[in-house]
PDB file of C-alpha atoms in Angstrom:
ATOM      1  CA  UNK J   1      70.924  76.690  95.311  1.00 61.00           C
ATOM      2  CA  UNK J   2      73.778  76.759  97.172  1.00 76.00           C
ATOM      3  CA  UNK J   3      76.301  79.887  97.008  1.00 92.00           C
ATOM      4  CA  UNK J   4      79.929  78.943  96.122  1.00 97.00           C
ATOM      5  CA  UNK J   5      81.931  81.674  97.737  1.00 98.00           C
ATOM      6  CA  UNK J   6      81.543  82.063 101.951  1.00 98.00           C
ATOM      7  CA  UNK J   7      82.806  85.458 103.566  1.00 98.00           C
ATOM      8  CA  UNK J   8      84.102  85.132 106.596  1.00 98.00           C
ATOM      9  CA  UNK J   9      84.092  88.398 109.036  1.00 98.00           C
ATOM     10  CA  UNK J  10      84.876  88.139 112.508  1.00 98.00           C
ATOM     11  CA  UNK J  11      83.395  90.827 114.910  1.00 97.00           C
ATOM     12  CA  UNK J  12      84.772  91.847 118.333  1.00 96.00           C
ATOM     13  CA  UNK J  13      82.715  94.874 119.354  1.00 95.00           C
ATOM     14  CA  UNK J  14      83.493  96.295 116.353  1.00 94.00           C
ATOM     15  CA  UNK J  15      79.772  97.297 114.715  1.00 96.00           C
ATOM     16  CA  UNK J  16      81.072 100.711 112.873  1.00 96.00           C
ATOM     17  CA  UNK J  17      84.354  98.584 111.189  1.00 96.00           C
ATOM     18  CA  UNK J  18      81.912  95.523 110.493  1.00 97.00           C
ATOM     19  CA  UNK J  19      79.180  97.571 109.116  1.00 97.00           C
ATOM     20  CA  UNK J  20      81.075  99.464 106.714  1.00 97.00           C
ATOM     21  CA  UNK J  21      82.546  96.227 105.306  1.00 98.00           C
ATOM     22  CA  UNK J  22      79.151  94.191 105.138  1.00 98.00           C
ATOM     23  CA  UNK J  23      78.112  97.108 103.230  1.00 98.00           C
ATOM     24  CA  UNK J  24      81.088  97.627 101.042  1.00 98.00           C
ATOM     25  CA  UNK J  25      80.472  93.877  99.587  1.00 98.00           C
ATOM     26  CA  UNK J  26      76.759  94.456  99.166  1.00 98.00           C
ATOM     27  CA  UNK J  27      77.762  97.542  97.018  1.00 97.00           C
ATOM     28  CA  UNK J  28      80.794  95.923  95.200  1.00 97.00           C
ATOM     29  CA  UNK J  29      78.344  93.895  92.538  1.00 96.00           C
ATOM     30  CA  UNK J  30      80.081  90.569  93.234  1.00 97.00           C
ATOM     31  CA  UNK J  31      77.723  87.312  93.067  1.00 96.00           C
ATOM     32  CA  UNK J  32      76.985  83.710  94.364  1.00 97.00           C
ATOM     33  CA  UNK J  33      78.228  84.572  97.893  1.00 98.00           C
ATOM     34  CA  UNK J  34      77.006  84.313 101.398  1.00 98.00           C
ATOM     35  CA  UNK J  35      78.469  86.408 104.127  1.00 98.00           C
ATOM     36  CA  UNK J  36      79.350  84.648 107.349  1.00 98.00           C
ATOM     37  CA  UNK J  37      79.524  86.814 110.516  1.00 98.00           C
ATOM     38  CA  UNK J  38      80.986  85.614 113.379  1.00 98.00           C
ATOM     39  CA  UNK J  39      80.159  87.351 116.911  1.00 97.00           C
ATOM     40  CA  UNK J  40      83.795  86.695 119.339  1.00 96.00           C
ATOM     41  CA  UNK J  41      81.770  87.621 122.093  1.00 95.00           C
ATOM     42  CA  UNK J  42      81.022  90.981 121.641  1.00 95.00           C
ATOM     43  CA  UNK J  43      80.007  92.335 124.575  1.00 94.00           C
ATOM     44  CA  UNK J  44      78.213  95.680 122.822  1.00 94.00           C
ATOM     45  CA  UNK J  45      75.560  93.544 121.076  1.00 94.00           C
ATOM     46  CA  UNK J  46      77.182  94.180 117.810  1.00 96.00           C
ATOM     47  CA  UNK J  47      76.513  90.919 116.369  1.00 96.00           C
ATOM     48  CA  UNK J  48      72.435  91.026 116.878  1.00 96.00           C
ATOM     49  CA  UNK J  49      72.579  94.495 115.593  1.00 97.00           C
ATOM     50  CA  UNK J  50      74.826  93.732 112.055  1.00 98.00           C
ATOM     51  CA  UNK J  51      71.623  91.033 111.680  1.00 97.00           C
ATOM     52  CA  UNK J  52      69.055  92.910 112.535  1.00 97.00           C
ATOM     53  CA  UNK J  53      70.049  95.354 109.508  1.00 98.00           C
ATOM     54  CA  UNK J  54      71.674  92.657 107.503  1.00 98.00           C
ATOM     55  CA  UNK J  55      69.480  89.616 107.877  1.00 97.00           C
ATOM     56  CA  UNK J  56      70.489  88.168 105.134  1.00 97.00           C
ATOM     57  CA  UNK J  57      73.769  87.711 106.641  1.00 98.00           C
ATOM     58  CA  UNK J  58      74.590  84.305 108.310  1.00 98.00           C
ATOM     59  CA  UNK J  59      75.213  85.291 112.229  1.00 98.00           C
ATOM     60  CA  UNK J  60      77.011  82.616 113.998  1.00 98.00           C
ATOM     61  CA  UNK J  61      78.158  83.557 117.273  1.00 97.00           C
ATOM     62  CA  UNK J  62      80.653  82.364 120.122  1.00 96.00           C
ATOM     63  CA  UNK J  63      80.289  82.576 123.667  1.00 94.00           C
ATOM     64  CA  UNK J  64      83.875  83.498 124.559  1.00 96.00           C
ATOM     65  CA  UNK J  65      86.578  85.282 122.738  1.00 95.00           C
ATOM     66  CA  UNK J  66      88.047  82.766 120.382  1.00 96.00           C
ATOM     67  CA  UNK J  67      90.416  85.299 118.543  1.00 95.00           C
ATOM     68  CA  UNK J  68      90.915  85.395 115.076  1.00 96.00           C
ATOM     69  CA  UNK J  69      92.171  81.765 114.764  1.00 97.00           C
ATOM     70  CA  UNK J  70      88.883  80.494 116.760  1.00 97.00           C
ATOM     71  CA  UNK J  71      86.725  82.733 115.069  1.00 97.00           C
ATOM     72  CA  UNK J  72      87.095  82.042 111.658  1.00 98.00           C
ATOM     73  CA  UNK J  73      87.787  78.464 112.378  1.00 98.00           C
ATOM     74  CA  UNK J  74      83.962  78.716 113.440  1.00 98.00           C
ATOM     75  CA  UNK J  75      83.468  80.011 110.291  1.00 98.00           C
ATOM     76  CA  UNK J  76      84.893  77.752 108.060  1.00 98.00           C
ATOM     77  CA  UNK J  77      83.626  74.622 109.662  1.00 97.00           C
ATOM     78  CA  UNK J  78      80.171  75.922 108.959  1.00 97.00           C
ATOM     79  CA  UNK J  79      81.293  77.005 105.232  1.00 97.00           C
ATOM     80  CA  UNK J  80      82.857  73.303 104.669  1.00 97.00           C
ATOM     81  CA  UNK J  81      79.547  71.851 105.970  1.00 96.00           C
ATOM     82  CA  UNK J  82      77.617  73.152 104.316  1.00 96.00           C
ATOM     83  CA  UNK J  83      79.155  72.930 100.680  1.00 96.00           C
ATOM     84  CA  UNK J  84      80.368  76.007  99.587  1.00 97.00           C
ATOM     85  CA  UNK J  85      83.689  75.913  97.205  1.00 97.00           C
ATOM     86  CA  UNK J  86      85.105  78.766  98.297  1.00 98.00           C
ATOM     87  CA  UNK J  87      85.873  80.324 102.076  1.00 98.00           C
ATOM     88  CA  UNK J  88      87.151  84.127 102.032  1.00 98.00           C
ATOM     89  CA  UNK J  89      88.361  85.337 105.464  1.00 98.00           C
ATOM     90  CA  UNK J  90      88.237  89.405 105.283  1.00 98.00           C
ATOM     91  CA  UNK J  91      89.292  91.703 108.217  1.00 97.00           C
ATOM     92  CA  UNK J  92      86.043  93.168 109.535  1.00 97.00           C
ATOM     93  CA  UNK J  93      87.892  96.911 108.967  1.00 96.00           C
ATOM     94  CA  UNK J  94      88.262  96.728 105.500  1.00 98.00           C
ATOM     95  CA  UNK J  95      86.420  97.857 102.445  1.00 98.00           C
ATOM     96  CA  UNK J  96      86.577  95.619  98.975  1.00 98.00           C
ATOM     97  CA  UNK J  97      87.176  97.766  95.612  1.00 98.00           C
ATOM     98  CA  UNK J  98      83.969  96.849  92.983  1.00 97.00           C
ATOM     99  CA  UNK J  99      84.755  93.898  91.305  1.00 96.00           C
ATOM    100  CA  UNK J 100      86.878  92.186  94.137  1.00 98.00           C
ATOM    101  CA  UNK J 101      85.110  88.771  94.313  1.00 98.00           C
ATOM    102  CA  UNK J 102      85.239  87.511  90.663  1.00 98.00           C
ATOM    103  CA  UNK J 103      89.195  87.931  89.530  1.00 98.00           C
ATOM    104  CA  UNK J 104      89.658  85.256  92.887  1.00 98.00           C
ATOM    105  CA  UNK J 105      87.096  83.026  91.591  1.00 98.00           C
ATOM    106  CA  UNK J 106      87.821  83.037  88.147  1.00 98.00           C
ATOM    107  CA  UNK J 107      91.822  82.675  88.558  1.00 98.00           C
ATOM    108  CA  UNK J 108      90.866  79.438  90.973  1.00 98.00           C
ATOM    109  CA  UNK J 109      88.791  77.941  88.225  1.00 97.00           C
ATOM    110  CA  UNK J 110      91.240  78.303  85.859  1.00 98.00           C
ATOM    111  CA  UNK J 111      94.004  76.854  88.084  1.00 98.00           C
ATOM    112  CA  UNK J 112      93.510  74.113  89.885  1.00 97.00           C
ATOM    113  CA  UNK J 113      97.171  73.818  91.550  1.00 97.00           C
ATOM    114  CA  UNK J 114      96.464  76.736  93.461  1.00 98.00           C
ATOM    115  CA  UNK J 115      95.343  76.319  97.054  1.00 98.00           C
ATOM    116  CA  UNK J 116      95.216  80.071  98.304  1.00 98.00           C
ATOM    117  CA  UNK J 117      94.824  84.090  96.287  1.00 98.00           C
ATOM    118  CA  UNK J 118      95.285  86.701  98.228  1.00 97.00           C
ATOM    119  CA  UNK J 119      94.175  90.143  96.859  1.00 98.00           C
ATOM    120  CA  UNK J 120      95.702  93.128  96.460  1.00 98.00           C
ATOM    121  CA  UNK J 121      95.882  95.805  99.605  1.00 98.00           C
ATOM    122  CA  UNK J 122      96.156  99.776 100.115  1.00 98.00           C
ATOM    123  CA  UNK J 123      95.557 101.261 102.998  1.00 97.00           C
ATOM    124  CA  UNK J 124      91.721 102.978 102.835  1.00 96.00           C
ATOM    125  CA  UNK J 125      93.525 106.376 104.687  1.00 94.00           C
ATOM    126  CA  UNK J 126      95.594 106.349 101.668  1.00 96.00           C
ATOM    127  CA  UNK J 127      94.411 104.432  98.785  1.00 96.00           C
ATOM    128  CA  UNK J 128      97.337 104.843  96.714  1.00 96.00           C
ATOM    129  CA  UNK J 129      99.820 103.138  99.462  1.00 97.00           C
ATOM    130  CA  UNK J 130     100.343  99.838  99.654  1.00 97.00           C
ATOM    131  CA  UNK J 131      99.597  97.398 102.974  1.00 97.00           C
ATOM    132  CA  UNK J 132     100.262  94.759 101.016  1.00 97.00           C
ATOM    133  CA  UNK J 133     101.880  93.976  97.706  1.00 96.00           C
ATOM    134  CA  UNK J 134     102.768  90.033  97.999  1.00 95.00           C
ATOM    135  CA  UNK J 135     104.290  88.689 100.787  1.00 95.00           C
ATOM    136  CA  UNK J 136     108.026  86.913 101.022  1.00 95.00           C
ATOM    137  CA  UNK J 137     109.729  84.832 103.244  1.00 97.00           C
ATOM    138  CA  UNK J 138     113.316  84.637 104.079  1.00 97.00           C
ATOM    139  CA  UNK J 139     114.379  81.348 105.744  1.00 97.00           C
ATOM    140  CA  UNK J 140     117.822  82.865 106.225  1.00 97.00           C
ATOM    141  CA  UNK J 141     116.412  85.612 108.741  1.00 97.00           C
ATOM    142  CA  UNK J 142     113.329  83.546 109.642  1.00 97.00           C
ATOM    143  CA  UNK J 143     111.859  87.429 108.541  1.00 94.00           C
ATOM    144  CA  UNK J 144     108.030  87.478 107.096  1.00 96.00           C
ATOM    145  CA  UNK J 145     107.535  90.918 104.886  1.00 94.00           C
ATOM    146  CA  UNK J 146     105.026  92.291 102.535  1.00 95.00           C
ATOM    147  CA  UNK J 147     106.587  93.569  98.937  1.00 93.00           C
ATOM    148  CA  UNK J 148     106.191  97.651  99.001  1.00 92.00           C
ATOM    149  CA  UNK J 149     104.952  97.758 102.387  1.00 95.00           C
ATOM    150  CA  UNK J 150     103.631 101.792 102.761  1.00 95.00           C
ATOM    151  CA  UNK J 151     105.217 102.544  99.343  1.00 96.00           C
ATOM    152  CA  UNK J 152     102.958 103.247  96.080  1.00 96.00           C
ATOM    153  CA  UNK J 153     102.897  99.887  93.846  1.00 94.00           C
ATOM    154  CA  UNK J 154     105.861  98.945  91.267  1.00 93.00           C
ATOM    155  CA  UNK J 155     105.465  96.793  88.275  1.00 93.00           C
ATOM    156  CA  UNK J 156     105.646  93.259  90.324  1.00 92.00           C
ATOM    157  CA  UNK J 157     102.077  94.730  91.488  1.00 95.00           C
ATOM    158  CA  UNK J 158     100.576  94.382  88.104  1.00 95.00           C
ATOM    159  CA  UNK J 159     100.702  90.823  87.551  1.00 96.00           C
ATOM    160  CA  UNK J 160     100.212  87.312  89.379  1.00 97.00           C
ATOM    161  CA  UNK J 161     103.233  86.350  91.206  1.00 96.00           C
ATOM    162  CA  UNK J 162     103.836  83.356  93.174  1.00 97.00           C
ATOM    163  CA  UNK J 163     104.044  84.194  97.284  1.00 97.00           C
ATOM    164  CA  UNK J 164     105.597  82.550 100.125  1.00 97.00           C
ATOM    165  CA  UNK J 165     102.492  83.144 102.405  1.00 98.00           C
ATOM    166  CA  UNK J 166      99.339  84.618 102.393  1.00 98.00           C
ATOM    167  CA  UNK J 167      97.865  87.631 104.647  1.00 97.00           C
ATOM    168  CA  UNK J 168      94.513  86.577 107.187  1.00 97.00           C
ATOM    169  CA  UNK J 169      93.764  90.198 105.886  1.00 97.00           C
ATOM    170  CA  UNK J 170      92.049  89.096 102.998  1.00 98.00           C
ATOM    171  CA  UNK J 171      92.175  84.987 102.690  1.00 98.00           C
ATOM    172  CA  UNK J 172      90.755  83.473  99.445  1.00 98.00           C
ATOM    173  CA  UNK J 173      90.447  79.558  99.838  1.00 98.00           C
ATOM    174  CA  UNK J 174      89.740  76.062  98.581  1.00 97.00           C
ATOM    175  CA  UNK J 175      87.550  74.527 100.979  1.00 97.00           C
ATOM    176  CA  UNK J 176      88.533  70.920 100.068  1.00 97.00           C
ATOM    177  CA  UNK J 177      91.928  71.920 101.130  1.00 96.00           C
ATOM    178  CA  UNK J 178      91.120  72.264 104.368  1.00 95.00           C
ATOM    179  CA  UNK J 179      90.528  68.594 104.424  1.00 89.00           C
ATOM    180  CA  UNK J 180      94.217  67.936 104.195  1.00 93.00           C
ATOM    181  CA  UNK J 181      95.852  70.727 105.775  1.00 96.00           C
ATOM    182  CA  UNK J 182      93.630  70.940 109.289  1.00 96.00           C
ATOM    183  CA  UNK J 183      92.316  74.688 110.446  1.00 98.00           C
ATOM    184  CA  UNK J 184      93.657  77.665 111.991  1.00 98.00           C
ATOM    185  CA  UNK J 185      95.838  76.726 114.971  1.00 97.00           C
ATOM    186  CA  UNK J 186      93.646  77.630 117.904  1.00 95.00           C
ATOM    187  CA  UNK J 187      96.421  78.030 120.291  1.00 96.00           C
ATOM    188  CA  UNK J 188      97.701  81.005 118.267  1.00 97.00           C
ATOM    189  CA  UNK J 189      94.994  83.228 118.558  1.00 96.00           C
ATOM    190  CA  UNK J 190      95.929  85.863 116.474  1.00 96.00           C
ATOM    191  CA  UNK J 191      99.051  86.829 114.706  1.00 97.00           C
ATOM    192  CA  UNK J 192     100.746  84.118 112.314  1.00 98.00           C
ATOM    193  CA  UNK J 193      98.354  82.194 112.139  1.00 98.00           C
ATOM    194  CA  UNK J 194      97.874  82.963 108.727  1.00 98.00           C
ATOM    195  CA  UNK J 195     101.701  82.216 107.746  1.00 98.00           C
ATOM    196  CA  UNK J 196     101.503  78.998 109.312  1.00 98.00           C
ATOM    197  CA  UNK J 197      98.310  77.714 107.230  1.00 98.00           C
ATOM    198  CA  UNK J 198     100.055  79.417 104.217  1.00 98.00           C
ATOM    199  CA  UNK J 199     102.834  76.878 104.873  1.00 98.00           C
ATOM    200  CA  UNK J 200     100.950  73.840 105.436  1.00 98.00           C
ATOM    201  CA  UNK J 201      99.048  74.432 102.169  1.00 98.00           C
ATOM    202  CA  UNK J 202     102.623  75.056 100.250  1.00 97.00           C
ATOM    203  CA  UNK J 203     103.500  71.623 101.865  1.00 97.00           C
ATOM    204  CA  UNK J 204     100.260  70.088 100.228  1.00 96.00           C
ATOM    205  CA  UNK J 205     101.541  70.487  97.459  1.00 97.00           C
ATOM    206  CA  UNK J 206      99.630  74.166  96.364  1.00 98.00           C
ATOM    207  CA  UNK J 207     100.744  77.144  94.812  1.00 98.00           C
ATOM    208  CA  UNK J 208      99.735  80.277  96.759  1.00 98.00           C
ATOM    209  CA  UNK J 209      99.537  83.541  94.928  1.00 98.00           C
ATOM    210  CA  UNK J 210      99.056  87.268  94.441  1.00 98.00           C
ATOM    211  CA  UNK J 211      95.555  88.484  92.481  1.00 98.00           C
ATOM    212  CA  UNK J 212      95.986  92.291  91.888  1.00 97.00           C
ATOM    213  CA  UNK J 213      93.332  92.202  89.800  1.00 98.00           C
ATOM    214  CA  UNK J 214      91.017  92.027  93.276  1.00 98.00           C
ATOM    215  CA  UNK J 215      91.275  95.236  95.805  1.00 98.00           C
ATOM    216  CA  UNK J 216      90.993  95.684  99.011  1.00 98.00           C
ATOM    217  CA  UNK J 217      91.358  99.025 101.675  1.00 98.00           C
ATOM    218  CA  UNK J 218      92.340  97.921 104.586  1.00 98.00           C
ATOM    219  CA  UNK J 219      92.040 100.630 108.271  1.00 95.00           C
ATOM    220  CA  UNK J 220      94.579  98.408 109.812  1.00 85.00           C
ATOM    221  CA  UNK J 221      94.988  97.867 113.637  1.00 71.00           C
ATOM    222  CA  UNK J 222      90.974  98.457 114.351  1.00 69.00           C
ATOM    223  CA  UNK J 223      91.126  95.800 116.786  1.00 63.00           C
ATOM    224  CA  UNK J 224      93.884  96.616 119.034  1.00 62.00           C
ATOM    225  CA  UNK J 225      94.894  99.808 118.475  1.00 63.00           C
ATOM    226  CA  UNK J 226      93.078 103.010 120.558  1.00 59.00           C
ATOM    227  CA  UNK J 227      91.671 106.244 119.379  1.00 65.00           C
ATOM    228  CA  UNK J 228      93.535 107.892 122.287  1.00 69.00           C
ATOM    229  CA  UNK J 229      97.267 107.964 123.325  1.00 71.00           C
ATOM    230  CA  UNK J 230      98.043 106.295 126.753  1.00 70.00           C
ATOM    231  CA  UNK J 231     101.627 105.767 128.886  1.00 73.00           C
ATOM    232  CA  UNK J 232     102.201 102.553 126.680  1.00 71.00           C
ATOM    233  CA  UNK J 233     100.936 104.779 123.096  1.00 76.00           C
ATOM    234  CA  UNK J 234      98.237 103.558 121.055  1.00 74.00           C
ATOM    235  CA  UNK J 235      98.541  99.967 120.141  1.00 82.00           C
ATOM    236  CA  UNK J 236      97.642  97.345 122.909  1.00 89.00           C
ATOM    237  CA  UNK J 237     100.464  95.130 124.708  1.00 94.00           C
ATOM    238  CA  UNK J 238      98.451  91.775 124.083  1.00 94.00           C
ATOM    239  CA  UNK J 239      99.134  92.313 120.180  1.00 94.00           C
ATOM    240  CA  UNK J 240     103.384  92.388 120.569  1.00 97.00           C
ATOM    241  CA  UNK J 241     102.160  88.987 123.337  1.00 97.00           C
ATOM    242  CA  UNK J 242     100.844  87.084 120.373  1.00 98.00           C
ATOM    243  CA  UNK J 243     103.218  88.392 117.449  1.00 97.00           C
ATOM    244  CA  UNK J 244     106.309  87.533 119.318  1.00 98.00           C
ATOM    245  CA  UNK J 245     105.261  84.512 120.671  1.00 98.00           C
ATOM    246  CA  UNK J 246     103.849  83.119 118.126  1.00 98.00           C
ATOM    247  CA  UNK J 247     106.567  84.230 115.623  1.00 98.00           C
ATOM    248  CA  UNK J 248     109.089  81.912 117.966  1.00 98.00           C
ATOM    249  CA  UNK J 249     106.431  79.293 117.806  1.00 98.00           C
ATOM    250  CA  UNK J 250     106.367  79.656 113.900  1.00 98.00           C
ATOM    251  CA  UNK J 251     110.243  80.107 113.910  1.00 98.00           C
ATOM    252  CA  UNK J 252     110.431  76.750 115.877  1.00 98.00           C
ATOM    253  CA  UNK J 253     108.270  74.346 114.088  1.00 98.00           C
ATOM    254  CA  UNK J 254     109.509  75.619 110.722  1.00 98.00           C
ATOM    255  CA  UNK J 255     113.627  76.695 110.375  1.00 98.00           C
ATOM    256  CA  UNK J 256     115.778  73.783 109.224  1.00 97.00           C
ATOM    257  CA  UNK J 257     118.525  73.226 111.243  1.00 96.00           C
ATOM    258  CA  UNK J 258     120.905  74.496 108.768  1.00 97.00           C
ATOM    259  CA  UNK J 259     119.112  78.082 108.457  1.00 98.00           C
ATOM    260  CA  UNK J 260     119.365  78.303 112.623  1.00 97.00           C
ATOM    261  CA  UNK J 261     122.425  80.065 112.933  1.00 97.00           C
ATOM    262  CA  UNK J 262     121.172  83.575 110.860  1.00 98.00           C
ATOM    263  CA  UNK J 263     117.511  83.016 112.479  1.00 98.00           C
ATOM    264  CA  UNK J 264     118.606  83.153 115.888  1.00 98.00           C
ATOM    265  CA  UNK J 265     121.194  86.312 115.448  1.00 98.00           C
ATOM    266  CA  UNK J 266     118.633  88.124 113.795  1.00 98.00           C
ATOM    267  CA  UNK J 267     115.744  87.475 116.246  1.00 97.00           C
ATOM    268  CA  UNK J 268     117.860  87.618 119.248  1.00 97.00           C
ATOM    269  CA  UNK J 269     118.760  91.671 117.762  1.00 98.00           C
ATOM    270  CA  UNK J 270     114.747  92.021 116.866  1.00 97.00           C
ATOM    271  CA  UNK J 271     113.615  90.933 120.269  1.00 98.00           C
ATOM    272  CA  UNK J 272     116.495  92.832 122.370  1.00 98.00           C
ATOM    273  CA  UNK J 273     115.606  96.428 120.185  1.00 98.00           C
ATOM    274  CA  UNK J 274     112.064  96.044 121.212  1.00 97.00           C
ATOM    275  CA  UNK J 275     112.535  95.561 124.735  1.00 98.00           C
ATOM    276  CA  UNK J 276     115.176  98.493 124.516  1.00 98.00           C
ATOM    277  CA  UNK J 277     112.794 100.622 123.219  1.00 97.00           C
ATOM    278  CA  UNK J 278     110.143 100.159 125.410  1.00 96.00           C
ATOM    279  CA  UNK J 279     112.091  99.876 128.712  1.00 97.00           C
ATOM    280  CA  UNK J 280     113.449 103.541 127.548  1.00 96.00           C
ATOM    281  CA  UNK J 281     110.358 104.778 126.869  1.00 94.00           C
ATOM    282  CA  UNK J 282     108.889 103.546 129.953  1.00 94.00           C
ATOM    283  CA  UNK J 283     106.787 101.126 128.439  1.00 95.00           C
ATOM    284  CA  UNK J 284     106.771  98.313 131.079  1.00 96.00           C
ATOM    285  CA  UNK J 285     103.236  96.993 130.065  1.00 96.00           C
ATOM    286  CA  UNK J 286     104.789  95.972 126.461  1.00 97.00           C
ATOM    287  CA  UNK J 287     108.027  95.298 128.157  1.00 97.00           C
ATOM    288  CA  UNK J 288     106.686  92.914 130.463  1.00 97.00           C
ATOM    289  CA  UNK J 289     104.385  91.545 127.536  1.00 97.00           C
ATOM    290  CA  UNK J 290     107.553  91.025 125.085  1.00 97.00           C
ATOM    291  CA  UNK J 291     109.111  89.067 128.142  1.00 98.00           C
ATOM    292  CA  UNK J 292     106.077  86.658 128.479  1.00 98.00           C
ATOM    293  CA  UNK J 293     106.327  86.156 124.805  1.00 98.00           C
ATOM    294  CA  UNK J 294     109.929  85.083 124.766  1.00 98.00           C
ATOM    295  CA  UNK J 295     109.445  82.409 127.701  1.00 98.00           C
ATOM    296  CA  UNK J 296     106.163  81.088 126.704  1.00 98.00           C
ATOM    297  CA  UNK J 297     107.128  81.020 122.974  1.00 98.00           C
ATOM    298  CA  UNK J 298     110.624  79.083 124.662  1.00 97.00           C
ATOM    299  CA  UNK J 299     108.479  76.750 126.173  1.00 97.00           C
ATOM    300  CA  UNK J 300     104.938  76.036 124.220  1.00 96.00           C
ATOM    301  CA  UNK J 301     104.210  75.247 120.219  1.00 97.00           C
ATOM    302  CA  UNK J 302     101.442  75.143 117.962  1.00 97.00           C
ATOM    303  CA  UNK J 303      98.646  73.226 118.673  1.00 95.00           C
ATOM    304  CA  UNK J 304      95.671  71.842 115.789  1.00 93.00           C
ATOM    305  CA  UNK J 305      92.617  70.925 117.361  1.00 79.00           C
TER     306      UNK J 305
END
């Protein structure tokens, strides 16, 4: 019979991170789920290895780097072929609290206007901090935050609330919606992605909203973060490439004209303190990377495919 729920992980030589979360949802006593694993091209062999121990696992893997957006669009074509209900994208360096799965399952059952859940989301180095709480939107700033972002949880974390857009941290889906609203924009890569899907499922028509009755831990920054501190710190350049390009992207295809005047003073001041602070610090790799962001965001857009 087939499974209703598919769980979508996306592994970039990242077997220790992977591992721990495979593990975590074997442990967590949820039901009717298959995990999808999807090998970016790991050049470490940590794909064949997560099967080898996990072979119940579905392994589906890519020949290049396809990034987060690719990646999980792999995924979910796979999941929407082969019938499952549900698709729930999970960043391979998390860890899901016992009991995560069936509070997203049952809400969706029970409410059929809404397209998207998104769990709630400590970080696992402190587990009593919030990553995310709910996430808001303010078209006045064209500004994307999470609600208690590294503060403990308030009373707006104890219930359902309706969001503006939902985290690729943790990604709880209708499959059928998919249908309507398209994938993942490849072009984007990584880095609001998420927010823009969240949109096009709002414009659908869907609700998206906040389950705290799921938990997750996320590590956060596994990917592109290093264990060691270099000239340009810890945190790769390509990641503020594809945040600030893709925000103008984002900022681009979605800020009515008569929002544009806030938008633009606040992202010009955004943009200009980064590139302060990193040509002071001596940062010229993220610097540099900031600068390619601004012209290519100026001059490309999102792309479905």
């Amino acid at each position: 019979m087939q499974k209703e729920t598919a769980i979508i992980l996306v592994n970039w030589n990242g077997f220790f991170h992977s591992n721990n979360c495979i593990a975590s949802i074997y442990n967590s006593g949820a039901v009717n789920f298959d995990i999808i694993l999807v090998d970016n091209a790991s050049a470490d062999g940590s794909g064949n290895q997560l099967k080898k121990k996990y072979p119940e696992i579905i392994l589906l893997q890519s020949a290049t780097n396809l990034g987060f957006s690719g990646g999980n669009n792999l995924a979910l074509k796979y999941a929407i072929e082969q019938g499952y209900t549900y698709s729930f994208l999970l960043n391979n360096d998390t860890f899901v609290h016992a009991g995560f799965l069936s509070p997203l399952v049952h809400y969706m059952q029970h409410h059929p206007a809404t397209g998207a859940l998104q769990p709630k989301i400590f970080f696992h180095r402190h587990p009593t901090i919030l990553w995310n709480g709910g996430s808001l939107y303010n078209p006045w700033l064209g500004y994307t935050r999470s609600h208690r972002f590294m503060r403990r949880e308030g009373k707006r974390q104890q219930r359902v609330q309706q969001v503006h857009w939902i985290t690729g941290c943790a990604f709880f889906i209708r499959n059928q919606i998919l249908a309507q609203t398209g994938l993942f924009a490849t072009n984007m890569f990584m880095y609001f992605e998420d927010t823009d899907l969240s949109f096009r499922i709002r414009k659908q028509g869907y609700q998206l909203a906040f389950q705290p009755l799921s938990i997750i831990y996320h590590v956060a920054g596994a990917s592109n973060t290093s264990k060691e501190k270099t000239a340009e710190g810890y945190s790769n350049p390509a990641k503020y490439y594809y945040n600030f390009r893709n925000r103008i992207w984002f900022l681009k295809k979605y800020t009515p004209f008569y929002f544009l005047p806030g938008v633009l003073l606040y992202n010009l001041l955004y943009f200009a303190a980064y590139l302060a602070y990193f040509f002071i610090r001596g940062r010229m790799l993220k610097f540099k990377a900031v600068c390619r962001a601004i012209r290519d965001g100026l001059q490309g857009s999102i792309k479905y495919t």
